[in-house]
GROMACS .gro file of C-alpha atoms in nm:
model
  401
    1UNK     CA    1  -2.177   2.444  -1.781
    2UNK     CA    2  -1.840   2.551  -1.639
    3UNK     CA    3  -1.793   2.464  -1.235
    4UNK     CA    4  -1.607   2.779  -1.066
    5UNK     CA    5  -1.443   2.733  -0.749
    6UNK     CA    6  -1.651   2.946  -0.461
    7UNK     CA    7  -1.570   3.324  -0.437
    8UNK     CA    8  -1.324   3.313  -0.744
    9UNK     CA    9  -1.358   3.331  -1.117
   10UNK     CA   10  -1.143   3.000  -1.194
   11UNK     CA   11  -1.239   2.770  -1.417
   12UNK     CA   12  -1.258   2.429  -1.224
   13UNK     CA   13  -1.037   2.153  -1.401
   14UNK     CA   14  -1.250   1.926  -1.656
   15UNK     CA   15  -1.204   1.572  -1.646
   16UNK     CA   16  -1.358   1.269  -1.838
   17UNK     CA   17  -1.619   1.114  -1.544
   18UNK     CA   18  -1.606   0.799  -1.759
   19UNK     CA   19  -1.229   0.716  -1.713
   20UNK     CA   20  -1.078   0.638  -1.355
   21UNK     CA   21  -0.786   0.814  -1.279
   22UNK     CA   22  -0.498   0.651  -1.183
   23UNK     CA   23  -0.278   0.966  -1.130
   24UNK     CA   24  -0.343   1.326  -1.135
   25UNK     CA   25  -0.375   1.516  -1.475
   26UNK     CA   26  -0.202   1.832  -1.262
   27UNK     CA   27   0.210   1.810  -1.389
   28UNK     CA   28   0.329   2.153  -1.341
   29UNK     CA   29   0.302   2.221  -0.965
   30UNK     CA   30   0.581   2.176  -0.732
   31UNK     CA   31   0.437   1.916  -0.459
   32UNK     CA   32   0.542   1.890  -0.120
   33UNK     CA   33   0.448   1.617   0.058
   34UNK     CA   34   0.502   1.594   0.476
   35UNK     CA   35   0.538   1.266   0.665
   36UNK     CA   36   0.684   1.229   0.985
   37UNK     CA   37   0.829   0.931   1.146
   38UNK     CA   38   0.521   0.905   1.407
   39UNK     CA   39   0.178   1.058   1.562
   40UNK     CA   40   0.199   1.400   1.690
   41UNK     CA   41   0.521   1.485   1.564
   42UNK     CA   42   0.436   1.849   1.453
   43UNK     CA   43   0.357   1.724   1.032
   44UNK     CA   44   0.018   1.966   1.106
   45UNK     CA   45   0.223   2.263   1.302
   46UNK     CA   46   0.490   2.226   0.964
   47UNK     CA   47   0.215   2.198   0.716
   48UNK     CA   48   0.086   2.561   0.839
   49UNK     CA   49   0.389   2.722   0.848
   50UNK     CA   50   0.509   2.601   0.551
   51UNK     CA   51   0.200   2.683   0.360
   52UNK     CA   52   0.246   3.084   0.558
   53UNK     CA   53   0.612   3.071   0.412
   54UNK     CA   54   0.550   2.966   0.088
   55UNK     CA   55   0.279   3.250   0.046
   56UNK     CA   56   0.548   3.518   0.105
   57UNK     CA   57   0.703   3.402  -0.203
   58UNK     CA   58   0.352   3.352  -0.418
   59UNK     CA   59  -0.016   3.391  -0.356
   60UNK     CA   60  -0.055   3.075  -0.549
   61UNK     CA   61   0.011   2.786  -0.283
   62UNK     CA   62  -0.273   2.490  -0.194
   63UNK     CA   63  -0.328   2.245   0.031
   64UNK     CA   64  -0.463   1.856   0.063
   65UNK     CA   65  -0.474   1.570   0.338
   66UNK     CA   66  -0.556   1.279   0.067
   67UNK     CA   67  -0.596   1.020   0.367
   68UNK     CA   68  -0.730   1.176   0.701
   69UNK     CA   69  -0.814   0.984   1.008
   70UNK     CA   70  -0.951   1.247   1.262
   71UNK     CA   71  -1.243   1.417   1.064
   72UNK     CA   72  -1.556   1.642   1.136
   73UNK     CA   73  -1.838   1.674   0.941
   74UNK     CA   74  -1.883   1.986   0.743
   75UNK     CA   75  -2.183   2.012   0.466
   76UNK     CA   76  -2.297   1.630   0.502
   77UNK     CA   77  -1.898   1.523   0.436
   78UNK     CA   78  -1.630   1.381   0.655
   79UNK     CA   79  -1.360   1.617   0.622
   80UNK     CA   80  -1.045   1.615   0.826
   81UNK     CA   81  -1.003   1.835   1.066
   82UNK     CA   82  -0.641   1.980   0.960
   83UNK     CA   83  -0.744   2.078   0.656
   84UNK     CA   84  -1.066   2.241   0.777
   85UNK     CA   85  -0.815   2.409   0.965
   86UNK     CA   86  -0.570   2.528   0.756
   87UNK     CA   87  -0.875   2.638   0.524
   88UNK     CA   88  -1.019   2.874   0.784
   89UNK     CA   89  -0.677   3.052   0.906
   90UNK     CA   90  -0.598   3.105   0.542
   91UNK     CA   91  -0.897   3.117   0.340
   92UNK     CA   92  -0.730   2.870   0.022
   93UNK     CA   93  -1.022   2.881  -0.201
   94UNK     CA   94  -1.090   2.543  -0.300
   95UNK     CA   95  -1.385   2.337  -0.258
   96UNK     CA   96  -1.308   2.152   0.098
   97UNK     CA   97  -1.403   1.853  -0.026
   98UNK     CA   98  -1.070   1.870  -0.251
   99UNK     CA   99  -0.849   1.923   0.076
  100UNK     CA  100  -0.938   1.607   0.213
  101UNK     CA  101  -1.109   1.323  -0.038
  102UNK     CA  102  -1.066   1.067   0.174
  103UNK     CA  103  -1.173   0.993   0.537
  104UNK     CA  104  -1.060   0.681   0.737
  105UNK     CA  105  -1.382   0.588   0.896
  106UNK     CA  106  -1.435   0.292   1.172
  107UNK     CA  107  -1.531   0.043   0.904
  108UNK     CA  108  -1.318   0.190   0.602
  109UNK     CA  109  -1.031  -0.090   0.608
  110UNK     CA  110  -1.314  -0.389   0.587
  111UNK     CA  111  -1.513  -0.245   0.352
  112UNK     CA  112  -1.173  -0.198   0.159
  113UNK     CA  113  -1.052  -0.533   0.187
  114UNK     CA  114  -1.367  -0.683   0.114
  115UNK     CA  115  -1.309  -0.616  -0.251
  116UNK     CA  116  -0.962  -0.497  -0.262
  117UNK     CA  117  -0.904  -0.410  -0.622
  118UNK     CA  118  -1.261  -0.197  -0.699
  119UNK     CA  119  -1.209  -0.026  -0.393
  120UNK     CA  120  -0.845   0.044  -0.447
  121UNK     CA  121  -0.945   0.207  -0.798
  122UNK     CA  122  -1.200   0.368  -0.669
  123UNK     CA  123  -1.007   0.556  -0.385
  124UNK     CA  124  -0.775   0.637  -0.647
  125UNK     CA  125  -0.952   0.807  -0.892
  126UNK     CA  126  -1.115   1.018  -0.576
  127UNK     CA  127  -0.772   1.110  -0.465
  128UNK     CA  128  -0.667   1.228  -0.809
  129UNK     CA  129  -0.957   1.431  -0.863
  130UNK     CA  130  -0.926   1.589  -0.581
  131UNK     CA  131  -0.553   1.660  -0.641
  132UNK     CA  132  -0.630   1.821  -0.948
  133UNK     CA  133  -0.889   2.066  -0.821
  134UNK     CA  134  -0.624   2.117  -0.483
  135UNK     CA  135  -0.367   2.198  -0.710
  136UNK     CA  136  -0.529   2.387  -0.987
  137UNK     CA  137  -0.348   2.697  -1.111
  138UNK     CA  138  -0.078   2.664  -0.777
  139UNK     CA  139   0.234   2.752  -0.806
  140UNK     CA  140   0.284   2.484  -0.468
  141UNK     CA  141   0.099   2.259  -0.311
  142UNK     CA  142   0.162   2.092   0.064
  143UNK     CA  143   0.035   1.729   0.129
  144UNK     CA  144   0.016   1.634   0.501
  145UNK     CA  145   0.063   1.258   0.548
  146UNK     CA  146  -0.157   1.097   0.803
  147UNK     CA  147   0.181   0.994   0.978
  148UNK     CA  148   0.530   0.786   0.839
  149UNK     CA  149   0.569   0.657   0.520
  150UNK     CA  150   0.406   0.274   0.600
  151UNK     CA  151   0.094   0.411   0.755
  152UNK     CA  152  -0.209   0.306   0.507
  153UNK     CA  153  -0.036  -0.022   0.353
  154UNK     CA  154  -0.380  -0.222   0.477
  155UNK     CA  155  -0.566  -0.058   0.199
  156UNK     CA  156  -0.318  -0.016  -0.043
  157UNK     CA  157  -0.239   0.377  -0.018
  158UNK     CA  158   0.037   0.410   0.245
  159UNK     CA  159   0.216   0.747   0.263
  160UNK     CA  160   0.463   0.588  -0.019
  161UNK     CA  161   0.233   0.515  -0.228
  162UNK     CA  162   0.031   0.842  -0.196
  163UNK     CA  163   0.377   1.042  -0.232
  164UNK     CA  164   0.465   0.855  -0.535
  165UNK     CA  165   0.117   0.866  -0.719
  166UNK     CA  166   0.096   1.248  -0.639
  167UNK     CA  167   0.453   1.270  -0.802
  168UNK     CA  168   0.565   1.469  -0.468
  169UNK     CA  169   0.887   1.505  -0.277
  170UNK     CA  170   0.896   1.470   0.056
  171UNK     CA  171   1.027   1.644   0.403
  172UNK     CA  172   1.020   1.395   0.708
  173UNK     CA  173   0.990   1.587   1.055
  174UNK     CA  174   1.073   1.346   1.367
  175UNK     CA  175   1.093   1.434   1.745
  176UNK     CA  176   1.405   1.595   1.871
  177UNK     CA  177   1.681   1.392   1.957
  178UNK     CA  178   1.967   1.227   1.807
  179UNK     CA  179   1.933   0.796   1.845
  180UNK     CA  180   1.619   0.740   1.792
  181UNK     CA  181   1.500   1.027   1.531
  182UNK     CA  182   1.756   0.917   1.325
  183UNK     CA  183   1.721   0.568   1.312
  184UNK     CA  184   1.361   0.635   1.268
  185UNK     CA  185   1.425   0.867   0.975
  186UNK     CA  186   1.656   0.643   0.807
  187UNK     CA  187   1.348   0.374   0.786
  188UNK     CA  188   1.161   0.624   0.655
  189UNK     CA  189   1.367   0.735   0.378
  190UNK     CA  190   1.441   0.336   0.267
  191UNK     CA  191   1.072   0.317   0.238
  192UNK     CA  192   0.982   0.609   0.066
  193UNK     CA  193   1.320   0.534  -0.135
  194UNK     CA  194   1.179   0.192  -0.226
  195UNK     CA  195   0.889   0.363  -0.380
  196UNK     CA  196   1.102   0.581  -0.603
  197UNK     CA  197   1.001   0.895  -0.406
  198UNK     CA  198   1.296   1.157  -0.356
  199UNK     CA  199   1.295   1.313   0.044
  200UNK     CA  200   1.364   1.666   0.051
  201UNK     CA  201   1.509   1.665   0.389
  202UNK     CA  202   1.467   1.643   0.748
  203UNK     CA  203   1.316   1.827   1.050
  204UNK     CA  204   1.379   1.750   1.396
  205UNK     CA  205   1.134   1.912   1.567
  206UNK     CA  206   1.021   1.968   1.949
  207UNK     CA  207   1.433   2.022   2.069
  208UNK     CA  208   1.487   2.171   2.416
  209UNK     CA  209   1.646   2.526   2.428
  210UNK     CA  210   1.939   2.416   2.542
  211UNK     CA  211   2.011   2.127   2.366
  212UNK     CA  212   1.960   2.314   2.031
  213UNK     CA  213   2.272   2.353   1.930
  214UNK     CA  214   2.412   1.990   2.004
  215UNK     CA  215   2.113   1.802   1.860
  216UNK     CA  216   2.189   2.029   1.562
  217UNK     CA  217   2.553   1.971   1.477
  218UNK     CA  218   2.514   1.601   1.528
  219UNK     CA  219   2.204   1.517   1.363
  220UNK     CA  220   2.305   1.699   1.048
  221UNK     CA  221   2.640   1.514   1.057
  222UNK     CA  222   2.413   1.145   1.093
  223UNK     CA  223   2.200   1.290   0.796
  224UNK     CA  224   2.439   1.388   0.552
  225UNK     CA  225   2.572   1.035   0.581
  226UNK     CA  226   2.243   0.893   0.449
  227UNK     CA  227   2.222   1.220   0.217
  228UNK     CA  228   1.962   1.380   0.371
  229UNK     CA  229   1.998   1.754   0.450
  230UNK     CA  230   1.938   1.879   0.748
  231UNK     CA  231   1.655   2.144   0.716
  232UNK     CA  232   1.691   2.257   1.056
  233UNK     CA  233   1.585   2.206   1.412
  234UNK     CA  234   1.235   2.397   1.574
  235UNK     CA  235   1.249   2.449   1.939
  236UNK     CA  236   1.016   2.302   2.204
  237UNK     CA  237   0.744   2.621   2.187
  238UNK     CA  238   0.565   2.571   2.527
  239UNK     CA  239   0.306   2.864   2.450
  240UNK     CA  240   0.174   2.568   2.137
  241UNK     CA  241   0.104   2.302   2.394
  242UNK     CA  242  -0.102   2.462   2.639
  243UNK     CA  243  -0.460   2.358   2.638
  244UNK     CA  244  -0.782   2.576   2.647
  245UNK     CA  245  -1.047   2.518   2.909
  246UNK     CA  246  -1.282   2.323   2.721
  247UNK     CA  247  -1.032   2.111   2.538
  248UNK     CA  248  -0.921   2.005   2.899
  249UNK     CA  249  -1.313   1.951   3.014
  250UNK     CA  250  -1.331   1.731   2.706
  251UNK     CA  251  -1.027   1.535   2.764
  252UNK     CA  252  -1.158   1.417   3.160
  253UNK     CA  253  -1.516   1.373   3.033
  254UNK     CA  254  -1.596   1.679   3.272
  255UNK     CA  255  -1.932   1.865   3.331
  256UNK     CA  256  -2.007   2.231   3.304
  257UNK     CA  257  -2.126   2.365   3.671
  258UNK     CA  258  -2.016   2.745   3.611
  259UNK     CA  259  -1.836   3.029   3.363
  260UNK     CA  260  -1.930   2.820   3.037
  261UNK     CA  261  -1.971   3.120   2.848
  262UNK     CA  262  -1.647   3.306   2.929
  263UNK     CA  263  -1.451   3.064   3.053
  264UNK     CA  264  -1.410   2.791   2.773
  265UNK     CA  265  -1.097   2.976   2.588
  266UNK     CA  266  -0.922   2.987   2.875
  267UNK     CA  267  -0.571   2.908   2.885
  268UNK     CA  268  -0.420   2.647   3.124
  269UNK     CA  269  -0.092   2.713   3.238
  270UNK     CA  270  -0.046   2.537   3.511
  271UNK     CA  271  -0.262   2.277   3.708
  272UNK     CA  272  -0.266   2.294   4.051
  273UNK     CA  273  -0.393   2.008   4.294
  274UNK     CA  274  -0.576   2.027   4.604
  275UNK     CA  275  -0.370   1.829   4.813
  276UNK     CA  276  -0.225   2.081   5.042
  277UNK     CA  277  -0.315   2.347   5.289
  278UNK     CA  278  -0.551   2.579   5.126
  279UNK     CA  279  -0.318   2.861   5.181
  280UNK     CA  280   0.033   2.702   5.037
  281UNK     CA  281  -0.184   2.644   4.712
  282UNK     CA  282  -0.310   2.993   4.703
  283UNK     CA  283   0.074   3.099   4.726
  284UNK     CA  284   0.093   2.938   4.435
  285UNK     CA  285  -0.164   3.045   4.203
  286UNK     CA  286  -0.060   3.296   3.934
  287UNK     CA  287  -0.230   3.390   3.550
  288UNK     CA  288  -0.364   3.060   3.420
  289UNK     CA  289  -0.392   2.866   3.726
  290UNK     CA  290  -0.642   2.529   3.718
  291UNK     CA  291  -0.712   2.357   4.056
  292UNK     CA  292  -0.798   1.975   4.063
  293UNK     CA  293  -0.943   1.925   4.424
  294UNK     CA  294  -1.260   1.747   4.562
  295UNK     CA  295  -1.614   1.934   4.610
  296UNK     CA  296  -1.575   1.881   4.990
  297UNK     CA  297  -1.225   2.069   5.020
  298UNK     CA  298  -1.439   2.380   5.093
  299UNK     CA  299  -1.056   2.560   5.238
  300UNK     CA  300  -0.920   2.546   4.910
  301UNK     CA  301  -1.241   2.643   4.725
  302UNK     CA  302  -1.307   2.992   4.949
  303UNK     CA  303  -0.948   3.060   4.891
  304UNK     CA  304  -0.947   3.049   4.526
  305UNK     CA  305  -1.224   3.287   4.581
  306UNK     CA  306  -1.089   3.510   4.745
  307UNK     CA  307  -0.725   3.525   4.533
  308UNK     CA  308  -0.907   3.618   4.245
  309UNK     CA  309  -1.089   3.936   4.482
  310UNK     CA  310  -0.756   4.019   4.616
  311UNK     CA  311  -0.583   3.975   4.317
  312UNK     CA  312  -0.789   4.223   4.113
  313UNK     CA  313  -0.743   3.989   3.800
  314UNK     CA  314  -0.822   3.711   3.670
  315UNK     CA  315  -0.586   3.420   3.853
  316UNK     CA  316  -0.789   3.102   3.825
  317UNK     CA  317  -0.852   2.947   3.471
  318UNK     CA  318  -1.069   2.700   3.584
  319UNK     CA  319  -1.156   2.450   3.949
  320UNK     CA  320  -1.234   2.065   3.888
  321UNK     CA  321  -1.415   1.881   4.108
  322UNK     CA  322  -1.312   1.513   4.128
  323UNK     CA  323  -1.537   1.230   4.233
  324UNK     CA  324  -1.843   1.419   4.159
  325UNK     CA  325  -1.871   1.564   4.516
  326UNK     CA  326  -2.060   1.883   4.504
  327UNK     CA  327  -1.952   2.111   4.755
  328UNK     CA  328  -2.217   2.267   4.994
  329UNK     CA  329  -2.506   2.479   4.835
  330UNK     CA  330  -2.417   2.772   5.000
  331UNK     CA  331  -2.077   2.760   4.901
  332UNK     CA  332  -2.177   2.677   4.542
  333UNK     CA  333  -2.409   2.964   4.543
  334UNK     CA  334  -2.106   3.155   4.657
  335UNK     CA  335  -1.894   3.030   4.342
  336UNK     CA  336  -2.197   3.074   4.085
  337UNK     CA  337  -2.177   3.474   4.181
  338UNK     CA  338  -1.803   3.458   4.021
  339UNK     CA  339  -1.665   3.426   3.684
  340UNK     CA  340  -1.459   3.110   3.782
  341UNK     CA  341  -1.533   2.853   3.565
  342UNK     CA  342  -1.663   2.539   3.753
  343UNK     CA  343  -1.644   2.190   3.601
  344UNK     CA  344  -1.705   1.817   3.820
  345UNK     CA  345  -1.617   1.457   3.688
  346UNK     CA  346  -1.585   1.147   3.805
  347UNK     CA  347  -1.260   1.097   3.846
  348UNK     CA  348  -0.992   1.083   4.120
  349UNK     CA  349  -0.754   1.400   4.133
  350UNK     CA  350  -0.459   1.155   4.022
  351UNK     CA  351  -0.669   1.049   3.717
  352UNK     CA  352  -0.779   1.381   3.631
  353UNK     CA  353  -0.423   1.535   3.645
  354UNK     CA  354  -0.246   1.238   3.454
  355UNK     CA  355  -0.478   1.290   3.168
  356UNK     CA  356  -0.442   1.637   3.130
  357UNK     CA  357  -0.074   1.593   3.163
  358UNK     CA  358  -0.076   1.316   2.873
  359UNK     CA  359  -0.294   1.529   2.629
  360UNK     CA  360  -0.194   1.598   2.292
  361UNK     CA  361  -0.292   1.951   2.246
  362UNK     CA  362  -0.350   2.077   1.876
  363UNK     CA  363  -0.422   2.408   1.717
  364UNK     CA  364  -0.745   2.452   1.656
  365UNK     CA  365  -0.906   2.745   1.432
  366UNK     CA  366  -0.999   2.976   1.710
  367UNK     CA  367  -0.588   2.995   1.855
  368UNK     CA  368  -0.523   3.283   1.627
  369UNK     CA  369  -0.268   3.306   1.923
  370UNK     CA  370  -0.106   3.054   1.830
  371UNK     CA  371  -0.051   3.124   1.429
  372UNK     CA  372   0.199   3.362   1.440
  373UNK     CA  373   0.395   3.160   1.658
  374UNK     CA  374   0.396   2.877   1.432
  375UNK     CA  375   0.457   3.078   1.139
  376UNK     CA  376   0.815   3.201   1.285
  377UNK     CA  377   0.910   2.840   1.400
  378UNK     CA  378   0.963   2.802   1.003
  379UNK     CA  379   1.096   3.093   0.913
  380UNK     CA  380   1.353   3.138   1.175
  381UNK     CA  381   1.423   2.783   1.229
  382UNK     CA  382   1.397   2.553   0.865
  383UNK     CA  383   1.621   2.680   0.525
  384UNK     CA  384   1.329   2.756   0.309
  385UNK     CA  385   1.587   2.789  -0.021
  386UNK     CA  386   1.697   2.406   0.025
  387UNK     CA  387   1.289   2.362  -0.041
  388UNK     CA  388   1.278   2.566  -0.301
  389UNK     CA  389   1.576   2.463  -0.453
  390UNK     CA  390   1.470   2.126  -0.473
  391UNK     CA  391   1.224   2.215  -0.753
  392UNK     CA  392   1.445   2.440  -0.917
  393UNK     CA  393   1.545   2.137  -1.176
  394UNK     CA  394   1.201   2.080  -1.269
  395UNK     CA  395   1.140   2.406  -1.301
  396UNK     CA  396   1.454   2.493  -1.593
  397UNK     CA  397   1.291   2.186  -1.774
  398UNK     CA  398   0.962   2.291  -1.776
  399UNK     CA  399   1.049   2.642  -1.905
  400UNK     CA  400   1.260   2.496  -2.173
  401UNK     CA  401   0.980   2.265  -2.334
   0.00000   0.00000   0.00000
């Protein structure tokens, strides 16, 4: 019988279960594929608003992560976790499983080396398959890269390879800055050149306000040099990298006391430790506020209390309590009678701050705060028509055969 893709009347693509694949059947969709020259570079922020632009120009855009490394499990599968996210803020319509085929367990480069060329076939012909459905009946289709184009050479399926099997051109994003982004592209682009895969252009993303304008005009003169265009530069959004509540609890291994419920989407906008007077750090509380102080610093604790009364709003995101000192019982009774959100861990105030400070914050599907953002990073900030024109050849051919 004929598969159809959930809550659509398409046809799922057909395919010969006795043959392994060694390259998608799909020819006629334009394929984007996004690397970037290292971790947490924005490739998952410009994979999302790409996808958001794209759609303003068709309804008929897809999405796949062929190689994911941070993955959830959804149904019985490992899936990764930025295409489970990109599939719940815009609904795509395809079997999950397509969006991500492959997941980069603990033990997935042994078991891959242990027989190197059945495995490498085998991953393969999942990959392609999975393209195929992905892509079916899309005008475009974005591929996220699981970071720059060498990652994945241990198992034979580095971003190169993937980019050139899946036939896709690429974009590169890298870290604002002028040096070291470019060098770092220009590595990039020799591998993905060595692979016979053509590169789009550039992004340099995360740029200070005010160094916009100079990191642009000098990074697009270094690019042109190695014929790369400039697609543009996306400024450091500060409203993307603030963490909720419970991704910071997770982060410092912390331990619900209070305010679970209603306090785990809150947003932390600045953290605040304990290490003064209690009533210089109340001075300094405002929307968004999270306090880092020990159980037994009972000053600060009443004050935060009693800013939030005062206040009349909502002041105090969150209190954690280092070292896992309790403060007194009556005092804790006090704080259980509030909506401040109370959370202890073992940790030293230094530790807990420094890791909060270090986190890498990313968008998950609740931050529908967050989407429109990210969707006008693109389109005020990256020349969608150098994109689109980059297919434009293909396209002229295609409609003359």
């Amino acid at each position: 019988r004929t598969l159809r893709y959930p809550q659509t009347d398409q046809p799922m693509p057909q395919s010969d279960d006795t043959e392994l694949l060694t390259a998608p059947r799909n020819t006629t969709t334009k394929r984007i594929f996004i690397a970037a020259t290292r971790m947490n570079d924005g490739k998952t922020t410009t994979s999302l608003a790409l996808f958001a632009a794209l759609r303003s120009f068709t309804p008929k855009v897809g999405f796949i992560k062929p190689v994911g490394q941070r993955f959830v499990e959804v149904e019985g599968h490992q899936i990764d976790e930025d295409s489970v996210l990109l599939d719940k803020i815009f609904d795509v319509k395809v079997p999950i499983g397509a969006m991500s085929p492959i997941a980069i367990h603990s033990t997935f480069t042994r078991d891959f080396l242990d027989d190197p060329c059945k495995n490498h076939a085998t991953v393969v012909d999942k990959m392609c398959r999975a393209f195929d459905r992905a892509a079916f009946e899309k005008d475009y289709i974005i591929i996220e890269g699981s970071g720059h184009a060498g990652v994945g050479s241990v198992f034979n399926l580095s971003n190169a390879d993937v980019a050139k099997r899946l036939k896709a051109k690429v974009i590169i994003v890298a870290r604002g800055g002028i040096g070291r982004p470019i060098d770092e592209i220009a590595l990039n682009k020799a591998l993905f050149a060595q692979a016979g895969v053509e590169v789009i252009g550039a992004i340099i993303n995360k740029v200070e306000a005010d160094k916009l304008a100079m990191i642009e005009k000098y990074s697009q003169i270094a690019l042109e040099r190695m014929g790369i265009p400039l697609l543009g530069c996306i400024p450091v959004e500060k409203k993307l990298t603030v963490p909720k509540l419970n991704q910071v609890v997770d982060e410092v291994n912390g331990r619900w006391l209070n305010g679970r419920e209603h306090g785990a989407t809150e947003r932390v906008d600045q953290v605040l430790i304990g290490a003064m007077a209690a009533k210089g750090l109340v001075d300094l509380l405002e929307r968004g506020s999270l306090i880092i102080t020990p159980g037994d610093r009972e000053d600060i604790l009443l004050g935060a209390i009693a800013a939030e009364s005062i206040a009349g709003e909502k002041v105090v995101s969150g209190i954690i309590l280092t070292r896992n000192v309790l403060p007194h019982p009556k005092l804790m009774e006090m704080i259980t009678k509030t909506n401040i959100p109370l959370i202890i861990c073992q940790d030293d105030s230094y530790a807990v701050a420094s890791k909060i400070n270090l986190m890498t914050v990313k968008t998950q599907p609740s931050d529908t705060d967050k989407i429109p953002i990210i969707k006008n990073l693109i389109s005020k900030n990256i020349d969608l028509d150098v994109i689109r024109n980059a297919f434009q050849t293909e396209s002229s051919i295609a409609e003359s055969i």
